[in-house]
Amino acid sequence: MTLTATRPAAVRERQAARPRRHGRRWPLYTLLAIMSLLTLGPFAAMVIVALSPRNAPTVPAQWPDSLTLDNIAQVLSASGFAEWTLNSLIYSGVSVVIILLTASMAGYAFAKKRFPGRDAMLWTFLATMMVPFQATLIPLYVLISDLDGVDTFWGLIVPTLANSQAVFLMRQFILGLPDELFDAAKVDGASELRVYWTIVVPLTKPILATLGVFVFLWHWNDFLWPLVISQSDATRTLTVGLTVLKTEEMQWSLLMSSAAVSAVPCLVVFFLLQRYLVNSIAMTGLK
Amino acid sequence: MRQRLRDPITGLLFVLPMLVLFLIFRIFPTLGAAGMSLTNWNIGGEWSFVGADNYTRLVNDPNFWSSLQATLIYTVIYVPLVMAVSLCTALLLNSIVFMRGLFRGILFLPYVTSFVFAGLIWRWIYEFDGLLNGMLAKLDLGPVGFMERAELVLPALAVVSCWKGFGYSMLILLAGLKAIPGSYLEAARVDGAGPWQRFRSITLPLLKPAIFFVLVIETISSFQVFDTIYVMTGGGPAKASYTLIYGIFERGFRFWEFGYAATWGMVLFAIVLVVSLIQRRFVGKENT
């Protein structure tokens, strides 16, 4: 996607210029409260159903007589669930590490190096952003299948590592670092790998952290690719596992418990890094 | 100036890992999709060149036209809905100071979850004995089969995607709003312009690039809707929610007609390409 940028100076100006006016704000707050209720309602409903005894009447919008953790406990001990969670962690974790590494290396080269074909390569990377993943799904599957990668971790992970957005984000950030830093290191006789490791990586930590969080969320929530590649519990991720649960004979209380548990890592990431996530979207248009 | 560090070998070496990944898993499949759409490739890996046969078949395939129709209807419902919700919430958030962070956080929350997660919750909400029908029953309104009635299923799905995704567009628009200098609005206020007039003649024009950016990404994402449909409707009822991606998935992984599925993929590619090109054209004009 295109990268958009805010103008921090303009933001400050706007905030400084805003007159502090009190009162007459209650209609705005009422509307926001209604929007918030609509946003949180489904989460609340899910939690109530998840904590209700099986077959307890929770509808119409009714508190159950008692709450129980039985459903959660059963989900956590259900066959497959722990395995799917671990698989999701592997899928997301390994992808984060490799994408951060390869994208920061490529971003550094695109930003600060000259080499033949650089601009053509950059242009090609940019152009592939316009190709929807789903349009290449079939040939990608055939490719992985021919390489015997179906239902393996490498088949699941490796094709998702080609992430042009990550490369562009890194390039944009590294472009802003002063050339003198790299010149100085060169003059001091530092090797390229050392320059990368002691200058590029530390200085790009903020953007690496942001990108890492997004890559984690993208992969944790990814569905279509795991759906076609993970065909057994050995590699099945949580999102795919949830749809397997749904097709099996399954009560809503258990299904809602599974859904709730599956979202926990995302919600933790969100609560820990909310401000950070929000600001980075505003700044980079990261999707 | 910039780019003083001439060193062709290290530059290439640093790009190499990502370049290899790109060539194999992006470029090659993209070209492969175009090539496969001209073959009758099947699950056994056997294929022969069939020229434009798949495209002829596509044009005469009622499933394709109904899926294109479903996708377009979905887009026509989803895009205005998500634009309205994200613009309204962004404007609301921009008008308050107290508790802004809290509200922003709450409204953004569903964005970090998966479409599968959203689909599961909303499937339960839309059930005959689910939350929504329970609330309707209290108002003495009969149970509505949101997932069973062909005319309701696409709006119902659009609501789910909107609930899950509007927070992202809201943040982009909020950033755009914050970038509008307060002095402009203040000057207009002094000149006696009312809130609506200020919105129409200052906020809206200055927000246009952000609005257009959001419009394009949301349009593209609406053409790619799949996860919620897979979880909630399976393309039904009576193929009412059988969208393009669902078609690609089913052609490929239920009927194992890879060649023909690739042809469906090319249509998606063409649509996204056109939307992206329109964006480029528009953004180009904005900048000049």
Coordinates of C-alpha atoms in Angstrom, one line a residue:
Chain A
M1 CA 0.0 0.0 0.0
T2 CA 1.0 3.6 -0.4
L3 CA 2.7 5.1 2.5
T4 CA 1.1 8.3 3.8
A5 CA 2.8 10.6 6.3
T6 CA 1.4 13.0 8.8
R7 CA 3.0 16.3 9.6
P8 CA 3.8 16.3 13.3
A9 CA 4.3 20.1 13.3
A10 CA 0.8 20.6 11.9
V11 CA -0.5 18.2 14.6
R12 CA 1.0 20.3 17.3
E13 CA -0.2 23.5 15.8
R14 CA -3.7 22.1 15.6
Q15 CA -3.6 21.1 19.2
A16 CA -2.3 24.4 20.4
A17 CA -4.9 26.3 18.4
R18 CA -7.8 24.3 19.7
P19 CA -9.8 26.4 22.1
R20 CA -10.6 24.8 25.3
R21 CA -14.4 24.9 25.3
H22 CA -16.4 23.1 27.8
G23 CA -20.0 22.0 27.7
R24 CA -22.1 21.2 24.7
R25 CA -19.8 18.2 24.2
W26 CA -22.3 15.6 25.6
P27 CA -23.9 14.7 22.3
L28 CA -20.5 13.8 21.0
Y29 CA -19.7 11.7 24.0
T30 CA -23.1 10.0 23.8
L31 CA -22.5 9.1 20.2
L32 CA -19.0 7.8 21.0
A33 CA -20.4 5.8 23.9
I34 CA -23.0 4.2 21.5
M35 CA -20.3 3.4 19.0
S36 CA -18.2 1.9 21.7
L37 CA -21.0 -0.2 22.9
L38 CA -21.6 -1.5 19.4
T39 CA -17.9 -2.2 19.1
L40 CA -17.5 -4.0 22.4
G41 CA -20.9 -5.7 22.5
P42 CA -19.9 -8.7 20.4
F43 CA -16.8 -9.2 22.7
A44 CA -19.0 -9.0 25.8
A45 CA -21.5 -11.4 24.3
M46 CA -18.7 -13.8 23.4
V47 CA -17.3 -13.7 26.9
I48 CA -20.7 -14.3 28.5
V49 CA -21.4 -17.3 26.3
A50 CA -17.9 -18.6 26.8
L51 CA -18.4 -18.5 30.6
S52 CA -22.0 -19.8 30.6
P53 CA -22.7 -23.4 31.6
R54 CA -23.4 -25.5 28.6
N55 CA -27.0 -25.2 27.3
A56 CA -27.7 -22.4 29.7
P57 CA -30.1 -19.8 28.1
T58 CA -27.9 -16.8 27.3
V59 CA -30.3 -15.4 24.8
P60 CA -32.1 -13.0 24.5
A61 CA -29.2 -11.1 25.9
Q62 CA -29.7 -12.6 29.3
W63 CA -27.2 -13.1 32.1
P64 CA -26.7 -16.8 32.8
D65 CA -27.6 -17.9 36.4
S66 CA -24.0 -18.8 37.0
L67 CA -20.6 -18.5 35.4
T68 CA -18.1 -21.2 34.9
L69 CA -14.6 -21.7 33.6
D70 CA -15.5 -25.3 32.5
N71 CA -15.7 -24.4 28.8
I72 CA -12.4 -22.6 28.8
A73 CA -10.8 -25.6 30.6
Q74 CA -12.3 -28.0 28.2
V75 CA -11.1 -26.0 25.2
L76 CA -7.6 -25.8 26.6
S77 CA -7.4 -29.5 27.1
A78 CA -9.2 -30.4 23.9
S79 CA -7.2 -32.4 21.5
G80 CA -5.6 -30.2 18.9
F81 CA -6.1 -26.9 20.5
A82 CA -2.7 -26.7 22.2
E83 CA -1.0 -28.0 19.1
W84 CA -2.8 -25.4 16.9
T85 CA -1.7 -22.6 19.3
L86 CA 1.9 -23.8 19.2
N87 CA 1.7 -23.9 15.4
S88 CA 0.3 -20.4 15.2
L89 CA 3.1 -19.2 17.5
I90 CA 5.7 -20.9 15.2
Y91 CA 4.1 -19.5 12.1
S92 CA 4.0 -16.0 13.5
G93 CA 7.2 -16.0 15.5
V94 CA 9.5 -17.5 12.8
S95 CA 7.9 -15.1 10.2
V96 CA 8.5 -12.1 12.4
V97 CA 12.2 -12.9 12.9
I98 CA 13.0 -13.7 9.2
I99 CA 10.9 -10.8 7.8
L100 CA 12.6 -8.3 10.2
L101 CA 16.0 -9.6 9.2
T102 CA 15.5 -9.8 5.4
A103 CA 13.5 -6.6 5.1
S104 CA 15.9 -4.5 7.1
M105 CA 18.8 -5.8 5.1
A106 CA 17.0 -5.1 1.8
G107 CA 15.7 -1.8 3.1
Y108 CA 19.3 -0.8 4.0
A109 CA 20.6 -1.7 0.6
F110 CA 17.8 0.1 -1.2
A111 CA 18.2 3.2 0.9
K112 CA 22.0 3.5 1.2
K113 CA 23.7 1.4 -1.5
R114 CA 24.2 1.6 -5.2
F115 CA 24.1 -1.5 -7.2
P116 CA 23.1 -2.5 -10.7
G117 CA 19.4 -2.9 -11.2
R118 CA 18.5 -1.3 -7.9
D119 CA 15.8 0.9 -9.1
A120 CA 14.3 -1.7 -11.4
M121 CA 14.2 -4.1 -8.4
L122 CA 12.6 -1.5 -6.2
W123 CA 10.0 -0.7 -8.9
T124 CA 9.3 -4.4 -9.3
F125 CA 8.8 -4.8 -5.5
L126 CA 6.4 -1.9 -5.6
A127 CA 4.5 -3.3 -8.6
T128 CA 4.0 -6.6 -6.9
M129 CA 2.0 -4.9 -4.1
M130 CA -0.7 -4.5 -6.7
V131 CA -1.0 -8.2 -7.3
P132 CA -3.5 -9.6 -4.8
F133 CA -2.2 -12.6 -2.9
Q134 CA -5.4 -14.5 -3.8
A135 CA -4.7 -14.1 -7.5
T136 CA -1.4 -16.0 -7.1
L137 CA -2.9 -18.6 -4.7
I138 CA -3.2 -21.4 -7.2
P139 CA 0.3 -21.3 -8.8
L140 CA 1.8 -20.7 -5.3
Y141 CA 0.0 -23.8 -4.0
V142 CA 1.1 -25.9 -7.1
L143 CA 4.6 -24.7 -6.5
I144 CA 4.7 -25.7 -2.8
S145 CA 2.9 -28.9 -3.6
D146 CA 5.5 -29.8 -6.3
L147 CA 8.2 -29.1 -3.7
D148 CA 6.4 -31.4 -1.2
G149 CA 5.7 -28.5 1.1
V150 CA 2.1 -29.1 1.7
D151 CA 1.4 -29.7 5.4
T152 CA 4.9 -28.7 6.4
F153 CA 6.1 -25.7 8.3
W154 CA 8.4 -24.4 5.6
G155 CA 5.6 -24.7 3.0
L156 CA 3.4 -22.6 5.4
I157 CA 6.0 -20.0 6.3
V158 CA 8.5 -19.4 3.5
P159 CA 6.0 -18.1 0.8
T160 CA 4.7 -15.5 3.2
L161 CA 8.1 -14.0 3.8
A162 CA 8.2 -12.1 0.6
N163 CA 6.7 -8.9 2.1
S164 CA 7.2 -5.8 0.0
Q165 CA 5.5 -3.6 2.5
A166 CA 8.1 -4.5 5.1
V167 CA 10.9 -3.7 2.7
F168 CA 9.4 -0.3 1.8
L169 CA 8.8 0.6 5.4
M170 CA 12.4 -0.2 6.3
R171 CA 13.7 1.7 3.2
Q172 CA 11.8 4.8 4.0
F173 CA 13.0 4.8 7.6
I174 CA 16.6 4.1 6.7
L175 CA 16.6 6.8 4.0
G176 CA 16.1 9.3 6.8
L177 CA 19.3 8.2 8.6
P178 CA 22.2 10.5 7.9
D179 CA 24.8 9.2 5.4
E180 CA 27.6 10.5 7.6
L181 CA 27.0 7.7 10.1
F182 CA 27.7 5.1 7.5
D183 CA 30.6 7.1 6.0
A184 CA 32.2 7.4 9.5
A185 CA 31.8 3.7 10.1
K186 CA 33.4 3.0 6.7
V187 CA 36.3 5.3 7.5
D188 CA 36.8 3.4 10.8
G189 CA 37.1 0.3 8.7
A190 CA 34.0 -1.4 9.9
S191 CA 32.9 -4.4 7.7
E192 CA 29.5 -4.2 6.0
L193 CA 28.0 -6.8 8.3
R194 CA 29.3 -4.8 11.3
V195 CA 27.8 -1.6 9.9
Y196 CA 24.4 -3.4 9.5
W197 CA 24.5 -4.9 13.0
T198 CA 25.9 -2.0 15.0
I199 CA 24.3 1.0 13.1
V200 CA 21.3 -0.1 11.0
V201 CA 19.7 -2.5 13.5
P202 CA 20.0 -0.4 16.7
L203 CA 18.8 2.8 14.9
T204 CA 15.8 1.1 13.3
K205 CA 14.6 -0.5 16.5
P206 CA 11.4 1.6 16.8
I207 CA 10.4 0.7 13.2
L208 CA 11.5 -2.9 13.7
A209 CA 9.3 -3.2 16.8
T210 CA 6.3 -1.7 15.0
L211 CA 6.8 -3.9 12.0
G212 CA 7.3 -6.9 14.2
V213 CA 4.0 -6.4 15.9
F214 CA 2.2 -6.0 12.6
V215 CA 3.8 -9.1 11.1
F216 CA 2.8 -11.0 14.2
L217 CA -0.8 -9.9 13.9
W218 CA -0.9 -10.5 10.2
H219 CA 0.3 -14.1 10.6
W220 CA -1.6 -14.9 13.7
N221 CA -4.8 -13.8 12.0
D222 CA -3.9 -15.2 8.6
F223 CA -6.4 -17.7 7.2
L224 CA -6.5 -18.5 3.5
W225 CA -2.9 -19.7 3.1
P226 CA -2.8 -21.8 6.2
L227 CA -6.2 -23.2 5.2
V228 CA -4.8 -24.6 1.9
I229 CA -1.4 -25.6 3.3
S230 CA -2.1 -26.9 6.8
Q231 CA -4.0 -30.1 6.3
S232 CA -3.4 -31.9 9.6
D233 CA -3.0 -31.0 13.2
A234 CA 0.7 -31.2 12.8
T235 CA 0.8 -27.8 11.1
R236 CA -2.8 -26.5 11.4
T237 CA -2.9 -23.0 12.9
L238 CA -5.5 -21.6 15.3
T239 CA -7.6 -19.8 12.7
V240 CA -7.9 -22.9 10.6
G241 CA -8.5 -25.0 13.7
L242 CA -11.4 -22.9 14.8
T243 CA -13.2 -23.6 11.5
V244 CA -12.5 -27.3 12.0
L245 CA -14.1 -27.0 15.4
K246 CA -17.1 -25.2 13.9
T247 CA -17.8 -28.0 11.3
E248 CA -17.6 -30.6 14.0
E249 CA -20.5 -31.1 16.4
M250 CA -19.8 -28.2 18.6
Q251 CA -21.8 -26.2 21.2
W252 CA -21.7 -22.4 21.0
S253 CA -20.4 -22.2 24.5
L254 CA -17.3 -24.2 23.6
L255 CA -16.9 -22.5 20.2
M256 CA -17.0 -19.0 21.9
S257 CA -14.5 -20.2 24.4
S258 CA -12.2 -21.3 21.7
A259 CA -12.6 -18.0 19.8
A260 CA -11.9 -16.1 23.0
V261 CA -8.8 -18.0 23.8
S262 CA -7.6 -17.6 20.2
A263 CA -7.8 -13.9 20.4
V264 CA -5.9 -13.6 23.7
P265 CA -2.4 -13.0 22.1
C266 CA -3.8 -10.2 19.8
L267 CA -5.6 -8.6 22.7
V268 CA -2.5 -8.7 24.9
V269 CA -0.5 -7.1 22.1
F270 CA -3.2 -4.5 21.7
F271 CA -3.4 -3.6 25.4
L272 CA 0.4 -3.4 25.8
L273 CA 1.1 -1.5 22.7
Q274 CA -2.1 0.4 21.9
R275 CA -0.7 3.9 21.7
Y276 CA 2.2 2.6 19.7
L277 CA 0.1 0.7 17.2
V278 CA -2.3 3.5 16.7
N279 CA 0.4 6.1 16.1
S280 CA 2.3 3.9 13.7
I281 CA -0.8 3.4 11.6
A282 CA -1.4 7.1 11.5
M283 CA 2.2 7.7 10.5
T284 CA 2.8 5.0 8.0
G285 CA -0.5 3.7 6.7
L286 CA 0.6 0.3 7.7
K287 CA -2.0 -2.3 7.0
Chain B
M1 CA 25.0 14.1 -1.6
R2 CA 23.1 10.9 -0.9
Q3 CA 24.2 7.5 -2.2
R4 CA 27.9 8.0 -1.8
L5 CA 28.4 4.5 -0.7
R6 CA 29.2 2.8 -4.0
D7 CA 29.6 -0.9 -3.5
P8 CA 27.7 -3.1 -5.9
I9 CA 28.5 -6.4 -4.3
T10 CA 27.4 -5.7 -0.7
G11 CA 24.3 -3.9 -1.9
L12 CA 23.3 -7.0 -3.9
L13 CA 24.2 -9.3 -1.1
F14 CA 22.0 -7.4 1.3
V15 CA 19.0 -7.5 -1.1
L16 CA 19.6 -11.1 -2.1
P17 CA 17.6 -12.9 0.6
M18 CA 14.5 -10.9 0.0
L19 CA 15.0 -10.8 -3.7
V20 CA 15.2 -14.6 -3.9
L21 CA 12.0 -14.9 -1.8
F22 CA 10.4 -12.3 -4.1
L23 CA 11.4 -14.0 -7.4
I24 CA 10.2 -17.4 -6.2
F25 CA 7.1 -16.6 -4.3
R26 CA 5.8 -13.4 -5.8
I27 CA 7.0 -12.8 -9.3
F28 CA 7.0 -16.4 -10.4
P29 CA 3.5 -17.2 -9.2
T30 CA 2.2 -13.9 -10.7
L31 CA 3.6 -15.0 -14.1
G32 CA 2.5 -18.5 -13.3
A33 CA -1.1 -17.4 -12.7
A34 CA -1.3 -15.8 -16.2
G35 CA 0.3 -18.9 -17.7
M36 CA -1.9 -21.4 -15.8
S37 CA -5.1 -19.6 -16.8
L38 CA -4.3 -20.7 -20.4
T39 CA -4.1 -24.4 -19.4
N40 CA -6.3 -27.1 -18.1
W41 CA -3.9 -27.8 -15.2
N42 CA -5.4 -30.3 -12.7
I43 CA -4.6 -31.9 -9.4
G44 CA -2.3 -34.5 -10.9
G45 CA -0.2 -31.8 -12.4
E46 CA -1.1 -32.8 -15.9
W47 CA -1.8 -30.0 -18.2
S48 CA -2.1 -28.9 -21.8
F49 CA -2.3 -25.6 -23.4
V50 CA -5.9 -24.7 -24.1
G51 CA -5.5 -21.1 -25.2
A52 CA -8.4 -18.8 -24.3
D53 CA -10.7 -21.8 -23.5
N54 CA -10.9 -21.0 -19.8
Y55 CA -11.8 -17.4 -20.6
T56 CA -14.5 -18.5 -22.9
R57 CA -15.8 -20.8 -20.2
L58 CA -15.6 -18.0 -17.7
V59 CA -17.7 -15.7 -19.8
N60 CA -20.3 -18.5 -20.2
D61 CA -20.2 -19.6 -16.6
P62 CA -23.3 -18.4 -14.7
N63 CA -21.3 -19.1 -11.4
F64 CA -18.8 -16.6 -12.4
W65 CA -21.3 -13.9 -13.2
S66 CA -23.2 -14.5 -10.1
S67 CA -20.0 -14.4 -8.0
L68 CA -19.0 -11.1 -9.7
Q69 CA -22.4 -9.8 -9.0
A70 CA -22.2 -10.9 -5.3
T71 CA -18.8 -9.3 -5.0
L72 CA -20.0 -6.0 -6.5
I73 CA -23.1 -5.9 -4.4
Y74 CA -21.0 -6.6 -1.3
T75 CA -18.6 -3.8 -2.4
V76 CA -21.4 -1.4 -3.0
I77 CA -22.8 -2.1 0.5
Y78 CA -19.5 -2.4 2.4
V79 CA -17.5 0.5 1.1
P80 CA -20.0 3.3 1.8
L81 CA -20.8 1.7 5.2
V82 CA -17.2 1.5 6.3
M83 CA -16.5 5.0 4.9
A84 CA -19.4 6.5 6.8
V85 CA -18.6 4.7 10.1
S86 CA -14.8 5.5 10.0
L87 CA -15.4 9.1 8.9
C88 CA -18.0 9.7 11.6
T89 CA -15.9 8.2 14.3
A90 CA -12.8 10.0 13.2
L91 CA -14.7 13.3 13.2
L92 CA -16.1 12.5 16.7
L93 CA -12.7 11.6 18.1
N94 CA -11.2 14.7 16.6
S95 CA -13.8 16.9 18.3
I96 CA -13.1 15.7 21.8
V97 CA -10.0 15.9 24.0
F98 CA -11.1 14.2 27.3
M99 CA -11.0 10.4 27.1
R100 CA -10.1 10.5 23.4
G101 CA -7.4 7.8 23.8
L102 CA -9.9 5.5 25.6
F103 CA -12.5 5.8 22.9
R104 CA -9.9 5.5 20.1
G105 CA -8.6 2.3 21.7
I106 CA -12.1 0.8 22.1
L107 CA -13.1 1.5 18.6
F108 CA -9.8 0.2 17.2
L109 CA -9.9 -3.0 19.3
P110 CA -11.7 -5.4 16.8
Y111 CA -9.0 -4.6 14.1
V112 CA -6.4 -6.7 15.9
T113 CA -8.6 -9.8 15.8
S114 CA -8.9 -12.1 12.8
F115 CA -11.8 -12.3 10.4
V116 CA -12.2 -15.9 11.4
F117 CA -12.7 -14.7 15.0
A118 CA -15.2 -12.0 13.9
G119 CA -17.0 -14.5 11.7
L120 CA -17.5 -16.9 14.6
I121 CA -18.8 -14.3 17.0
W122 CA -21.1 -12.8 14.4
R123 CA -22.3 -16.2 13.2
W124 CA -23.6 -16.7 16.8
I125 CA -25.1 -13.2 16.9
Y126 CA -27.0 -13.8 13.6
E127 CA -28.2 -17.3 14.6
F128 CA -32.0 -17.9 14.8
D129 CA -31.5 -18.3 18.6
G130 CA -28.6 -15.8 18.7
L131 CA -28.1 -12.4 20.2
L132 CA -29.7 -10.3 17.6
N133 CA -32.8 -12.3 17.2
G134 CA -33.0 -12.5 21.0
M135 CA -33.1 -8.7 21.1
L136 CA -35.6 -8.5 18.2
A137 CA -37.8 -11.0 20.1
K138 CA -37.9 -8.6 23.0
L139 CA -39.3 -6.0 20.6
D140 CA -41.8 -8.6 19.4
L141 CA -40.1 -8.8 16.0
G142 CA -40.0 -12.3 14.6
P143 CA -36.8 -14.2 14.1
V144 CA -34.9 -13.0 11.0
G145 CA -32.8 -15.5 9.1
F146 CA -29.8 -13.2 8.5
M147 CA -27.7 -16.1 7.1
E148 CA -30.6 -17.8 5.5
R149 CA -32.1 -15.1 3.4
A150 CA -30.3 -14.3 0.1
E151 CA -31.1 -10.6 0.3
L152 CA -29.8 -10.2 3.8
V153 CA -26.6 -12.2 3.8
L154 CA -24.4 -9.7 2.0
P155 CA -25.4 -6.7 4.1
A156 CA -25.0 -8.9 7.2
L157 CA -21.4 -9.9 6.1
A158 CA -20.6 -6.3 5.3
V159 CA -21.5 -5.3 8.8
V160 CA -19.1 -8.0 10.2
S161 CA -16.2 -6.7 8.0
C162 CA -17.1 -3.1 9.0
W163 CA -17.1 -4.0 12.7
K164 CA -13.8 -5.8 12.4
G165 CA -12.0 -3.3 10.1
F166 CA -13.2 0.3 10.4
G167 CA -10.7 1.1 13.1
Y168 CA -7.9 1.2 10.6
S169 CA -9.6 3.6 8.3
M170 CA -10.7 5.6 11.2
L171 CA -7.1 6.1 12.3
I172 CA -5.9 7.1 8.8
L173 CA -8.7 9.7 8.6
L174 CA -8.0 10.9 12.2
A175 CA -4.4 11.5 11.2
G176 CA -5.6 13.4 8.2
L177 CA -7.9 15.5 10.3
K178 CA -5.2 16.3 12.8
A179 CA -3.0 17.5 10.0
I180 CA -5.5 20.3 9.1
P181 CA -4.2 23.5 10.6
G182 CA -6.5 24.7 13.4
S183 CA -5.9 28.2 12.3
Y184 CA -7.9 27.6 9.0
L185 CA -10.9 26.5 11.0
E186 CA -10.5 29.3 13.5
A187 CA -10.3 31.9 10.7
A188 CA -13.5 30.5 9.2
R189 CA -15.2 30.5 12.6
V190 CA -14.3 34.2 13.0
D191 CA -15.7 34.9 9.6
G192 CA -19.0 33.4 10.8
A193 CA -18.9 30.0 9.1
G194 CA -21.1 27.4 10.9
P195 CA -19.9 23.9 11.7
W196 CA -21.4 22.4 8.6
Q197 CA -19.9 25.2 6.4
R198 CA -16.5 24.7 8.0
F199 CA -16.7 21.0 7.4
R200 CA -17.7 21.4 3.8
S201 CA -15.4 24.1 2.7
I202 CA -12.3 23.4 4.8
T203 CA -12.2 20.0 6.4
L204 CA -13.6 17.9 3.5
P205 CA -11.3 19.4 0.8
L206 CA -8.2 19.1 2.9
L207 CA -9.1 15.6 4.0
K208 CA -9.7 14.4 0.4
P209 CA -6.3 12.6 -0.1
A210 CA -6.9 10.6 3.1
I211 CA -10.5 9.9 2.2
F212 CA -9.4 8.7 -1.2
F213 CA -6.6 6.5 0.2
V214 CA -9.1 4.9 2.5
L215 CA -11.6 4.5 -0.3
V216 CA -9.1 2.6 -2.4
I217 CA -7.8 0.3 0.2
E218 CA -11.3 -0.5 1.5
T219 CA -12.5 -1.1 -2.1
I220 CA -9.6 -3.5 -2.7
S221 CA -10.2 -5.3 0.6
S222 CA -13.9 -5.7 -0.2
F223 CA -13.0 -7.6 -3.4
Q224 CA -10.8 -9.9 -1.3
V225 CA -13.5 -10.9 1.3
F226 CA -13.2 -14.5 2.1
D227 CA -12.6 -15.6 5.7
T228 CA -15.9 -14.5 7.1
I229 CA -17.8 -16.0 4.2
Y230 CA -15.9 -19.3 4.7
V231 CA -16.8 -19.3 8.4
M232 CA -20.3 -17.9 8.3
T233 CA -22.1 -18.9 5.1
G234 CA -20.0 -21.2 2.9
G235 CA -21.0 -19.1 0.0
G236 CA -24.7 -19.6 0.6
P237 CA -27.6 -19.4 0.8
A238 CA -28.1 -20.3 -2.9
K239 CA -24.7 -18.8 -3.8
A240 CA -25.8 -15.4 -2.6
S241 CA -22.5 -14.9 -0.8
Y242 CA -20.4 -16.8 -3.4
T243 CA -17.8 -14.1 -4.1
L244 CA -14.8 -14.1 -6.4
I245 CA -12.3 -15.4 -3.9
Y246 CA -14.8 -18.0 -2.8
G247 CA -14.9 -19.0 -6.4
I248 CA -11.2 -19.2 -6.7
F249 CA -11.0 -21.3 -3.5
E250 CA -13.7 -23.7 -4.5
R251 CA -12.6 -24.1 -8.2
G252 CA -9.1 -24.8 -6.9
F253 CA -9.5 -26.8 -3.7
R254 CA -12.9 -28.4 -4.1
F255 CA -12.9 -29.2 -7.8
W256 CA -9.1 -29.2 -8.2
E257 CA -9.4 -27.3 -11.5
F258 CA -6.2 -25.3 -11.1
G259 CA -6.2 -23.9 -14.6
Y260 CA -9.7 -22.6 -14.4
A261 CA -9.2 -21.3 -10.8
A262 CA -6.2 -19.3 -12.1
T263 CA -8.5 -17.7 -14.6
W264 CA -10.8 -16.5 -11.8
G265 CA -7.7 -15.2 -10.1
M266 CA -6.8 -13.2 -13.2
V267 CA -10.2 -11.4 -13.0
L268 CA -9.5 -10.5 -9.4
F269 CA -6.0 -9.3 -10.5
A270 CA -7.5 -7.1 -13.3
I271 CA -10.1 -5.5 -10.9
V272 CA -7.5 -4.7 -8.3
L273 CA -5.1 -3.4 -10.9
V274 CA -7.8 -1.0 -12.3
V275 CA -8.6 0.3 -8.8
S276 CA -4.9 0.8 -8.1
L277 CA -4.3 2.6 -11.4
I278 CA -7.3 4.9 -10.7
Q279 CA -5.7 5.6 -7.3
R280 CA -2.3 6.5 -8.9
R281 CA -3.9 8.7 -11.4
F282 CA -5.9 10.5 -8.8
V283 CA -3.1 10.9 -6.4
G284 CA -0.9 12.1 -9.2
K285 CA -3.4 14.9 -9.9
E286 CA -3.6 15.7 -6.2
N287 CA 0.1 16.3 -6.1
T288 CA 0.4 18.7 -9.0

